[in-house]
mmCIF file of C-alpha atoms in Angstrom:
data_model
loop_
_atom_site.group_PDB
_atom_site.id
_atom_site.type_symbol
_atom_site.label_atom_id
_atom_site.label_comp_id
_atom_site.label_asym_id
_atom_site.label_seq_id
_atom_site.Cartn_x
_atom_site.Cartn_y
_atom_site.Cartn_z
ATOM 1 C CA MET D 143 77.747 -55.049 -42.755
ATOM 2 C CA ASP D 144 76.347 -57.962 -40.758
ATOM 3 C CA THR D 145 73.142 -57.435 -38.832
ATOM 4 C CA CYS D 146 72.145 -59.325 -35.712
ATOM 5 C CA ARG D 147 69.119 -59.739 -33.546
ATOM 6 C CA THR D 148 69.482 -57.507 -30.510
ATOM 7 C CA PRO D 149 66.942 -56.008 -28.143
ATOM 8 C CA ALA D 150 67.999 -52.568 -29.322
ATOM 9 C CA ASN D 151 67.669 -53.648 -32.936
ATOM 10 C CA THR D 152 64.005 -54.530 -32.684
ATOM 11 C CA SER D 153 62.976 -51.209 -31.173
ATOM 12 C CA LYS D 154 65.308 -48.604 -32.592
ATOM 13 C CA CYS D 155 67.395 -49.815 -35.491
ATOM 14 C CA SER D 156 66.385 -51.694 -38.549
ATOM 15 C CA GLY D 157 69.600 -51.327 -40.518
ATOM 16 C CA ASN D 158 73.117 -50.793 -39.270
ATOM 17 C CA THR D 159 73.379 -52.416 -35.819
ATOM 18 C CA MET D 160 76.545 -50.478 -34.939
ATOM 19 C CA GLU D 161 74.572 -47.249 -34.714
ATOM 20 C CA CYS D 162 72.406 -48.751 -31.962
ATOM 21 C CA PHE D 163 75.374 -48.699 -29.592
ATOM 22 C CA MET D 164 76.430 -45.089 -30.217
ATOM 23 C CA VAL D 165 74.723 -43.801 -27.097
ATOM 24 C CA LEU D 166 76.365 -40.369 -26.752
ATOM 25 C CA SER D 167 73.758 -38.001 -28.176
ATOM 26 C CA THR D 168 75.146 -34.524 -27.403
ATOM 27 C CA GLN D 169 78.377 -32.791 -28.305
ATOM 28 C CA ALA D 170 79.085 -32.112 -24.629
ATOM 29 C CA GLN D 171 78.967 -35.837 -23.845
ATOM 30 C CA LYS D 172 81.334 -36.646 -26.703
ATOM 31 C CA ILE D 173 83.767 -33.905 -25.665
ATOM 32 C CA SER D 174 83.679 -35.138 -22.065
ATOM 33 C CA ILE D 175 84.430 -38.725 -23.095
ATOM 34 C CA GLY D 176 87.176 -37.542 -25.444
ATOM 35 C CA VAL D 177 88.832 -35.437 -22.738
ATOM 36 C CA LEU D 178 88.638 -38.207 -20.129
ATOM 37 C CA CYS D 179 90.038 -40.831 -22.492
ATOM 38 C CA GLY D 180 92.773 -38.505 -23.726
ATOM 39 C CA LEU D 181 93.839 -37.486 -20.218
ATOM 40 C CA PHE D 182 93.663 -40.916 -18.587
ATOM 41 C CA GLY D 183 95.139 -42.680 -21.618
ATOM 42 C CA THR D 184 98.107 -40.318 -21.980
ATOM 43 C CA MET D 185 98.937 -40.427 -18.270
ATOM 44 C CA CYS D 186 98.525 -44.207 -18.209
ATOM 45 C CA VAL D 187 100.952 -44.770 -21.092
ATOM 46 C CA PHE D 188 103.515 -42.350 -19.639
ATOM 47 C CA GLU D 189 103.378 -43.684 -16.076
ATOM 48 C CA ASN D 190 103.413 -47.368 -16.968
ATOM 49 C CA SER D 191 106.183 -46.876 -19.512
ATOM 50 C CA LEU D 192 108.195 -45.221 -16.755
ATOM 51 C CA VAL D 193 107.506 -48.180 -14.449
ATOM 52 C CA LEU D 194 108.692 -50.624 -17.126
ATOM 53 C CA TYR D 195 111.850 -48.587 -17.630
ATOM 54 C CA LEU D 196 112.564 -48.441 -13.890
ATOM 55 C CA ILE D 197 112.080 -52.193 -13.529
ATOM 56 C CA PHE D 198 114.096 -53.422 -16.506
ATOM 57 C CA SER D 199 116.863 -50.795 -16.325
ATOM 58 C CA SER D 200 117.887 -52.020 -12.876
ATOM 59 C CA PRO D 201 119.458 -55.493 -12.513
ATOM 60 C CA GLY D 202 118.224 -55.644 -8.914
ATOM 61 C CA THR D 203 114.533 -55.329 -9.808
ATOM 62 C CA ARG D 204 114.249 -57.104 -13.153
ATOM 63 C CA LYS D 205 115.533 -60.354 -11.619
ATOM 64 C CA LYS D 206 112.880 -60.462 -8.887
ATOM 65 C CA PRO D 207 109.643 -62.353 -9.688
ATOM 66 C CA SER D 208 107.522 -59.768 -7.851
ATOM 67 C CA TYR D 209 108.733 -57.017 -10.177
ATOM 68 C CA LEU D 210 108.218 -59.235 -13.223
ATOM 69 C CA PHE D 211 104.552 -59.394 -12.243
ATOM 70 C CA ILE D 212 104.451 -55.621 -11.785
ATOM 71 C CA GLY D 213 106.077 -55.277 -15.214
ATOM 72 C CA SER D 214 103.364 -57.496 -16.694
ATOM 73 C CA LEU D 215 100.760 -55.276 -15.036
ATOM 74 C CA ALA D 216 102.357 -52.150 -16.508
ATOM 75 C CA LEU D 217 102.542 -53.703 -20.000
ATOM 76 C CA ALA D 218 98.893 -54.791 -19.835
ATOM 77 C CA ASP D 219 97.824 -51.309 -18.728
ATOM 78 C CA ILE D 220 99.756 -49.703 -21.595
ATOM 79 C CA LEU D 221 98.116 -51.969 -24.165
ATOM 80 C CA ALA D 222 94.707 -51.478 -22.558
ATOM 81 C CA SER D 223 94.977 -47.696 -22.633
ATOM 82 C CA ILE D 224 96.136 -47.545 -26.253
ATOM 83 C CA ILE D 225 93.619 -50.018 -27.678
ATOM 84 C CA PHE D 226 90.746 -48.851 -25.497
ATOM 85 C CA VAL D 227 91.216 -45.126 -26.136
ATOM 86 C CA CYS D 228 91.656 -45.511 -29.896
ATOM 87 C CA SER D 229 88.662 -47.818 -30.389
ATOM 88 C CA PHE D 230 86.403 -46.190 -27.787
ATOM 89 C CA VAL D 231 86.924 -42.615 -28.992
ATOM 90 C CA ASN D 232 86.712 -43.647 -32.637
ATOM 91 C CA PHE D 233 83.391 -45.381 -32.002
ATOM 92 C CA HIS D 234 81.607 -43.154 -29.471
ATOM 93 C CA VAL D 235 83.055 -39.714 -30.282
ATOM 94 C CA PHE D 236 83.629 -39.861 -34.030
ATOM 95 C CA ASN D 237 80.836 -42.415 -34.617
ATOM 96 C CA GLU D 238 82.986 -44.434 -36.973
ATOM 97 C CA ALA D 239 81.085 -47.585 -37.941
ATOM 98 C CA GLY D 240 82.572 -48.274 -41.342
ATOM 99 C CA PHE D 241 84.461 -51.391 -40.280
ATOM 100 C CA SER D 242 83.483 -55.040 -40.373
ATOM 101 C CA LYS D 243 82.286 -57.274 -37.587
ATOM 102 C CA GLU D 244 85.659 -59.018 -37.536
ATOM 103 C CA VAL D 245 87.585 -55.760 -37.069
ATOM 104 C CA PHE D 246 85.310 -54.671 -34.227
ATOM 105 C CA LEU D 247 85.599 -58.035 -32.465
ATOM 106 C CA LEU D 248 89.377 -57.915 -32.926
ATOM 107 C CA GLN D 249 89.478 -54.513 -31.209
ATOM 108 C CA LEU D 250 87.198 -55.753 -28.449
ATOM 109 C CA GLY D 251 89.387 -58.827 -28.026
ATOM 110 C CA GLY D 252 92.456 -56.613 -27.637
ATOM 111 C CA VAL D 253 90.736 -54.530 -24.950
ATOM 112 C CA ASN D 254 89.485 -57.622 -23.092
ATOM 113 C CA THR D 255 92.892 -59.309 -23.313
ATOM 114 C CA SER D 256 94.762 -56.339 -21.884
ATOM 115 C CA PHE D 257 92.288 -55.585 -19.091
ATOM 116 C CA SER D 258 92.038 -59.286 -18.172
ATOM 117 C CA ALA D 259 95.839 -59.535 -18.157
ATOM 118 C CA SER D 260 95.984 -56.455 -15.932
ATOM 119 C CA LEU D 261 93.698 -58.069 -13.355
ATOM 120 C CA SER D 262 95.517 -61.403 -13.674
ATOM 121 C CA SER D 263 98.868 -59.675 -13.093
ATOM 122 C CA LEU D 264 97.431 -58.140 -9.933
ATOM 123 C CA LEU D 265 96.401 -61.647 -8.888
ATOM 124 C CA LEU D 266 99.930 -62.980 -9.448
ATOM 125 C CA THR D 267 101.318 -60.042 -7.464
ATOM 126 C CA ALA D 268 98.923 -60.839 -4.623
ATOM 127 C CA LEU D 269 99.831 -64.547 -4.727
ATOM 128 C CA ASP D 270 103.514 -63.608 -4.713
ATOM 129 C CA ARG D 271 102.986 -61.600 -1.512
ATOM 130 C CA TYR D 272 100.828 -64.426 -0.128
ATOM 131 C CA ILE D 273 103.678 -66.920 -0.520
ATOM 132 C CA SER D 274 106.252 -64.414 0.738
ATOM 133 C CA ILE D 275 104.373 -63.853 3.988
ATOM 134 C CA SER D 276 102.921 -67.353 4.469
ATOM 135 C CA ARG D 277 106.103 -69.297 3.720
ATOM 136 C CA PRO D 278 109.021 -66.848 3.915
ATOM 137 C CA SER D 279 111.698 -69.516 4.424
ATOM 138 C CA GLU D 280 110.646 -71.338 1.234
ATOM 139 C CA TYR D 281 109.830 -68.287 -0.877
ATOM 140 C CA LYS D 282 112.994 -68.321 -3.017
ATOM 141 C CA LEU D 283 112.545 -72.024 -3.749
ATOM 142 C CA LEU D 284 108.847 -71.727 -4.591
ATOM 143 C CA MET D 285 108.929 -68.472 -6.547
ATOM 144 C CA THR D 286 111.779 -68.713 -9.059
ATOM 145 C CA ARG D 287 112.235 -66.616 -12.190
ATOM 146 C CA LYS D 288 111.458 -69.620 -14.384
ATOM 147 C CA ARG D 289 108.164 -70.237 -12.603
ATOM 148 C CA ALA D 290 107.356 -66.531 -12.738
ATOM 149 C CA TRP D 291 107.877 -66.390 -16.525
ATOM 150 C CA THR D 292 105.862 -69.604 -16.938
ATOM 151 C CA ALA D 293 102.997 -68.144 -14.915
ATOM 152 C CA LEU D 294 103.075 -64.968 -17.019
ATOM 153 C CA ALA D 295 103.024 -66.964 -20.257
ATOM 154 C CA VAL D 296 100.023 -69.003 -19.080
ATOM 155 C CA LEU D 297 98.327 -65.786 -17.937
ATOM 156 C CA TRP D 298 98.640 -63.988 -21.272
ATOM 157 C CA VAL D 299 97.723 -67.033 -23.385
ATOM 158 C CA THR D 300 94.645 -67.727 -21.257
ATOM 159 C CA CYS D 301 93.464 -64.104 -21.339
ATOM 160 C CA ALA D 302 94.015 -63.835 -25.111
ATOM 161 C CA THR D 303 92.183 -67.108 -25.778
ATOM 162 C CA ILE D 304 89.139 -66.144 -23.702
ATOM 163 C CA ALA D 305 89.036 -62.633 -25.191
ATOM 164 C CA CYS D 306 89.220 -63.890 -28.789
ATOM 165 C CA LEU D 307 86.382 -66.412 -28.512
ATOM 166 C CA PRO D 308 83.830 -63.998 -30.090
ATOM 167 C CA LEU D 309 86.176 -63.462 -33.031
ATOM 168 C CA LEU D 310 86.599 -67.229 -33.395
ATOM 169 C CA GLY D 311 82.848 -67.782 -33.674
ATOM 170 C CA TRP D 312 81.222 -67.358 -30.278
ATOM 171 C CA ASN D 313 79.162 -64.308 -31.279
ATOM 172 C CA CYS D 314 75.476 -63.701 -31.751
ATOM 173 C CA CYS D 315 75.775 -63.330 -35.536
ATOM 174 C CA VAL D 316 77.202 -66.798 -36.075
ATOM 175 C CA LEU D 317 75.044 -68.451 -33.405
ATOM 176 C CA ASP D 318 71.930 -66.435 -34.277
ATOM 177 C CA SER D 319 71.422 -65.796 -30.559
ATOM 178 C CA THR D 320 70.562 -62.770 -28.425
ATOM 179 C CA CYS D 321 73.195 -60.047 -28.560
ATOM 180 C CA SER D 322 74.331 -57.977 -25.622
ATOM 181 C CA GLU D 323 72.847 -54.513 -25.217
ATOM 182 C CA LEU D 324 76.275 -53.108 -24.331
ATOM 183 C CA PHE D 325 78.571 -54.568 -27.006
ATOM 184 C CA PRO D 326 77.827 -55.126 -30.713
ATOM 185 C CA PHE D 327 77.909 -58.742 -31.930
ATOM 186 C CA VAL D 328 78.685 -60.097 -28.432
ATOM 187 C CA ASP D 329 76.592 -63.056 -27.308
ATOM 188 C CA ASP D 330 74.898 -62.699 -23.926
ATOM 189 C CA ASN D 331 76.137 -66.132 -22.832
ATOM 190 C CA TYR D 332 79.726 -65.196 -23.668
ATOM 191 C CA LEU D 333 79.362 -61.946 -21.723
ATOM 192 C CA SER D 334 78.069 -63.937 -18.742
ATOM 193 C CA GLY D 335 81.083 -66.250 -18.949
ATOM 194 C CA TRP D 336 83.537 -63.355 -19.202
ATOM 195 C CA ILE D 337 81.924 -61.656 -16.201
ATOM 196 C CA CYS D 338 82.276 -64.896 -14.201
ATOM 197 C CA PHE D 339 85.953 -65.063 -15.193
ATOM 198 C CA ILE D 340 86.545 -61.497 -13.986
ATOM 199 C CA VAL D 341 84.580 -62.052 -10.772
ATOM 200 C CA VAL D 342 86.647 -65.168 -10.020
ATOM 201 C CA LEU D 343 89.835 -63.146 -10.556
ATOM 202 C CA LEU D 344 88.598 -60.415 -8.241
ATOM 203 C CA GLY D 345 87.531 -62.982 -5.646
ATOM 204 C CA CYS D 346 90.965 -64.619 -5.651
ATOM 205 C CA ILE D 347 92.624 -61.209 -5.387
ATOM 206 C CA VAL D 348 90.418 -60.261 -2.432
ATOM 207 C CA TYR D 349 91.199 -63.559 -0.673
ATOM 208 C CA ALA D 350 94.954 -63.219 -1.212
ATOM 209 C CA TYR D 351 94.961 -59.581 -0.087
ATOM 210 C CA ALA D 352 92.866 -60.416 2.974
ATOM 211 C CA HIS D 353 95.348 -63.108 3.975
ATOM 212 C CA VAL D 354 98.303 -60.778 3.383
ATOM 213 C CA LEU D 355 96.652 -58.081 5.502
ATOM 214 C CA TRP D 356 95.872 -60.595 8.259
ATOM 215 C CA ARG D 357 99.490 -61.751 8.385
ATOM 216 C CA ALA D 358 100.653 -58.139 8.305
ATOM 217 C CA ARG D 359 98.532 -57.403 11.361
ATOM 218 C CA GLN D 360 100.160 -60.377 13.085
ATOM 219 C CA HIS D 361 103.564 -58.954 12.221
ATOM 220 C CA VAL D 362 102.616 -55.565 13.638
ATOM 221 C CA ALA D 363 101.519 -57.176 16.893
ATOM 222 C CA TYR D 364 104.752 -59.155 17.019
ATOM 223 C CA MET D 365 106.887 -56.072 16.423
ATOM 224 C CA GLU D 366 105.099 -54.188 19.189
ATOM 225 C CA LYS D 367 106.124 -56.956 21.605
ATOM 226 C CA GLN D 368 109.681 -57.068 20.287
ATOM 227 C CA GLN D 369 110.445 -53.343 20.028
ATOM 228 C CA ALA D 370 113.586 -53.753 22.071
ATOM 229 C CA GLN D 371 115.017 -56.240 19.576
ATOM 230 C CA ALA D 372 116.215 -54.621 16.362
ATOM 231 C CA GLY D 373 117.334 -56.872 13.559
ATOM 232 C CA LYS D 374 116.857 -58.049 9.990
ATOM 233 C CA GLN D 375 113.710 -59.968 10.833
ATOM 234 C CA ASN D 376 111.970 -56.833 12.066
ATOM 235 C CA THR D 377 113.185 -54.954 8.992
ATOM 236 C CA ARG D 378 111.773 -57.627 6.719
ATOM 237 C CA MET D 379 108.459 -57.600 8.539
ATOM 238 C CA ARG D 380 108.227 -53.800 8.261
ATOM 239 C CA MET D 381 108.701 -54.182 4.506
ATOM 240 C CA ASP D 382 105.955 -56.832 4.403
ATOM 241 C CA VAL D 383 103.594 -54.563 6.311
ATOM 242 C CA MET D 384 104.295 -51.666 3.955
ATOM 243 C CA LEU D 385 103.760 -53.849 0.910
ATOM 244 C CA ALA D 386 100.549 -55.238 2.410
ATOM 245 C CA LYS D 387 99.231 -51.700 2.804
ATOM 246 C CA THR D 388 100.172 -51.041 -0.817
ATOM 247 C CA LEU D 389 98.211 -54.071 -1.969
ATOM 248 C CA VAL D 390 95.178 -52.974 0.046
ATOM 249 C CA MET D 391 95.347 -49.553 -1.621
ATOM 250 C CA VAL D 392 95.514 -51.230 -5.029
ATOM 251 C CA LEU D 393 92.541 -53.423 -4.120
ATOM 252 C CA ALA D 394 90.470 -50.430 -2.975
ATOM 253 C CA VAL D 395 91.139 -48.593 -6.242
ATOM 254 C CA LEU D 396 90.466 -51.783 -8.197
ATOM 255 C CA MET D 397 87.047 -52.342 -6.653
ATOM 256 C CA LEU D 398 86.099 -48.676 -6.933
ATOM 257 C CA CYS D 399 86.926 -48.573 -10.647
ATOM 258 C CA TRP D 400 85.599 -51.973 -11.729
ATOM 259 C CA SER D 401 82.448 -52.328 -9.615
ATOM 260 C CA PRO D 402 80.231 -49.904 -11.622
ATOM 261 C CA VAL D 403 81.127 -51.550 -14.935
ATOM 262 C CA LEU D 404 80.577 -55.088 -13.659
ATOM 263 C CA VAL D 405 77.295 -54.192 -11.964
ATOM 264 C CA LEU D 406 75.908 -52.693 -15.180
ATOM 265 C CA MET D 407 77.138 -55.685 -17.214
ATOM 266 C CA ILE D 408 75.401 -58.103 -14.860
ATOM 267 C CA TYR D 409 72.243 -55.990 -14.862
ATOM 268 C CA SER D 410 72.190 -55.941 -18.679
ATOM 269 C CA ILE D 411 72.025 -59.759 -18.743
ATOM 270 C CA PHE D 412 68.866 -59.939 -16.632
ATOM 271 C CA ALA D 413 67.069 -56.714 -17.570
ATOM 272 C CA ARG D 414 66.731 -54.267 -20.421
ATOM 273 C CA LEU D 415 68.922 -51.182 -20.130
ATOM 274 C CA SER D 416 67.564 -47.709 -20.685
ATOM 275 C CA ASP D 417 69.440 -45.241 -22.881
ATOM 276 C CA ARG D 418 70.453 -43.356 -19.762
ATOM 277 C CA LEU D 419 72.062 -46.444 -18.192
ATOM 278 C CA ARG D 420 73.904 -47.188 -21.427
ATOM 279 C CA LYS D 421 75.338 -43.683 -21.339
ATOM 280 C CA VAL D 422 76.316 -44.204 -17.711
ATOM 281 C CA PHE D 423 78.071 -47.417 -18.749
ATOM 282 C CA ALA D 424 80.043 -45.535 -21.411
ATOM 283 C CA PHE D 425 81.320 -43.060 -18.826
ATOM 284 C CA CYS D 426 81.957 -45.775 -16.207
ATOM 285 C CA SER D 427 84.113 -47.613 -18.744
ATOM 286 C CA THR D 428 86.666 -44.816 -18.475
ATOM 287 C CA LEU D 429 87.127 -45.747 -14.795
ATOM 288 C CA CYS D 430 89.018 -48.839 -15.988
ATOM 289 C CA LEU D 431 91.529 -46.436 -17.519
ATOM 290 C CA LEU D 432 91.667 -44.557 -14.221
ATOM 291 C CA ASN D 433 92.582 -47.803 -12.472
ATOM 292 C CA SER D 434 95.409 -48.392 -14.940
ATOM 293 C CA MET D 435 96.603 -44.825 -14.354
ATOM 294 C CA VAL D 436 96.558 -45.020 -10.545
ATOM 295 C CA ASN D 437 98.399 -48.367 -10.204
ATOM 296 C CA PRO D 438 101.873 -47.081 -11.178
ATOM 297 C CA ILE D 439 101.445 -44.048 -8.909
ATOM 298 C CA ILE D 440 100.845 -46.385 -5.976
ATOM 299 C CA TYR D 441 103.887 -48.488 -6.855
ATOM 300 C CA ALA D 442 106.147 -45.453 -7.327
ATOM 301 C CA LEU D 443 105.127 -44.012 -3.962
ATOM 302 C CA ARG D 444 105.026 -47.273 -1.972
ATOM 303 C CA SER D 445 107.834 -49.384 -3.475
ATOM 304 C CA LYS D 446 111.151 -48.315 -1.974
ATOM 305 C CA GLU D 447 113.226 -49.790 -4.805
ATOM 306 C CA LEU D 448 111.165 -48.240 -7.602
ATOM 307 C CA PHE D 449 111.060 -44.899 -5.806
ATOM 308 C CA SER D 450 114.853 -44.947 -5.400
ATOM 309 C CA SER D 451 115.273 -45.771 -9.097
ATOM 310 C CA LEU D 452 112.893 -42.938 -9.968
ATOM 311 C CA ARG D 453 114.942 -40.479 -7.901
ATOM 312 C CA ARG D 454 118.130 -41.598 -9.661
ATOM 313 C CA VAL D 455 116.508 -41.085 -13.062
ATOM 314 C CA PHE D 456 115.348 -37.574 -12.168
ATOM 315 C CA SER D 457 118.752 -36.725 -10.676
ATOM 316 C CA HIS D 458 120.491 -37.876 -13.851
ATOM 317 C CA PHE D 459 118.013 -35.894 -15.960
ATOM 318 C CA ARG D 460 118.628 -32.726 -13.900
ATOM 319 C CA ARG D 461 122.403 -33.119 -14.232
ATOM 320 C CA GLN D 462 122.070 -33.409 -17.996
ATOM 321 C CA LEU D 463 119.902 -30.291 -18.156
ATOM 322 C CA LYS D 464 122.343 -28.390 -15.971
ATOM 323 C CA ALA D 465 125.266 -29.475 -18.134
ATOM 324 C CA ALA D 466 123.374 -28.447 -21.289
ATOM 325 C CA GLU D 467 122.663 -25.004 -19.820
ATOM 326 C CA GLU D 468 126.236 -24.437 -18.712
ATOM 327 C CA SER D 469 127.932 -25.610 -21.908
ATOM 328 C CA PRO D 470 126.978 -22.539 -24.058
ATOM 329 C CA GLU D 471 128.270 -20.215 -21.327
ATOM 330 C CA ALA D 472 131.509 -22.137 -21.102
ATOM 331 C CA GLU D 473 131.878 -22.064 -24.876
ATOM 332 C CA SER D 474 131.298 -18.291 -25.072
ATOM 333 C CA THR D 475 133.805 -17.715 -22.243
ATOM 334 C CA HIS D 476 136.361 -19.794 -24.098
ATOM 335 C CA LYS D 477 135.787 -17.831 -27.335
ATOM 336 C CA SER D 478 136.139 -14.468 -25.586
ATOM 337 C CA SER D 479 139.395 -15.498 -23.958
ATOM 338 C CA VAL D 480 140.768 -16.568 -27.348
ATOM 339 C CA ILE D 481 139.836 -13.198 -28.894
ATOM 340 C CA GLU D 482 141.506 -11.298 -26.049
ATOM 341 C CA THR D 483 144.642 -13.358 -26.490
#
């Protein structure tokens, strides 16, 4: 096992550096983390898998760029929940440290890729709404399926490249530099760069959402003046207003779930973290899972097309159950009539 120079190393650990980052000291803390990860992770996989099914099972939604971005968000959240829960629980709950530096950095790269892709997909969704409201007459020309797929490809490649930099050599073991107090083998300078990348994403999302909300307010004012005129334009603007409110809800949840983690990451770069703050960081990390779990709920409740598809799926499922319950009765009735004959 490789050892690195970390602030925690010099004061607490002289051998295995992985043990320095296992901050959960009591069984109650481990059980709490395990329950939270299990609950959030299971719900996240189920809900986002359902969203993917609803999008790609309907020709009307899978051809629209906006739903391709939502599908990318759902896929990223599924990957994030699976990789994060497995690695996080294995490390903090079961205290498994018998793997190499490369394996750990590969797991960390998978988590960073999926969470970064989740935020980037939200950004593309916000930009899609930005173009739809800012330039509605040119939207179909500007936002084509080909451009949407190209944007998604660039998104995933960029996120994977940035997330895998520690595995490719930008880590404190290879560089013999100061390691992060929150992540084993991670260089403080890399962590600073990754935080800047995430903050830029969040800033762009906030700007796009703010513009969408501003235009939505303009539409509301316009509709109040034109209440006597009913037409397709008003219908389209009502849909834009509803979608703008959805994006604001997503943004509020996003900031609530990501702010504690980012604040503690930034603080760890400039100051030494106490054991208590490192435990707080471990619990706050599960809020990222909560964000991935809440996103599909917002889409299912606020997107008219997805909600209609969901109702059709449940209706079909109920009909199948009803048919399965009635078939044994019908069969027994048929048998009894044959015997009587």
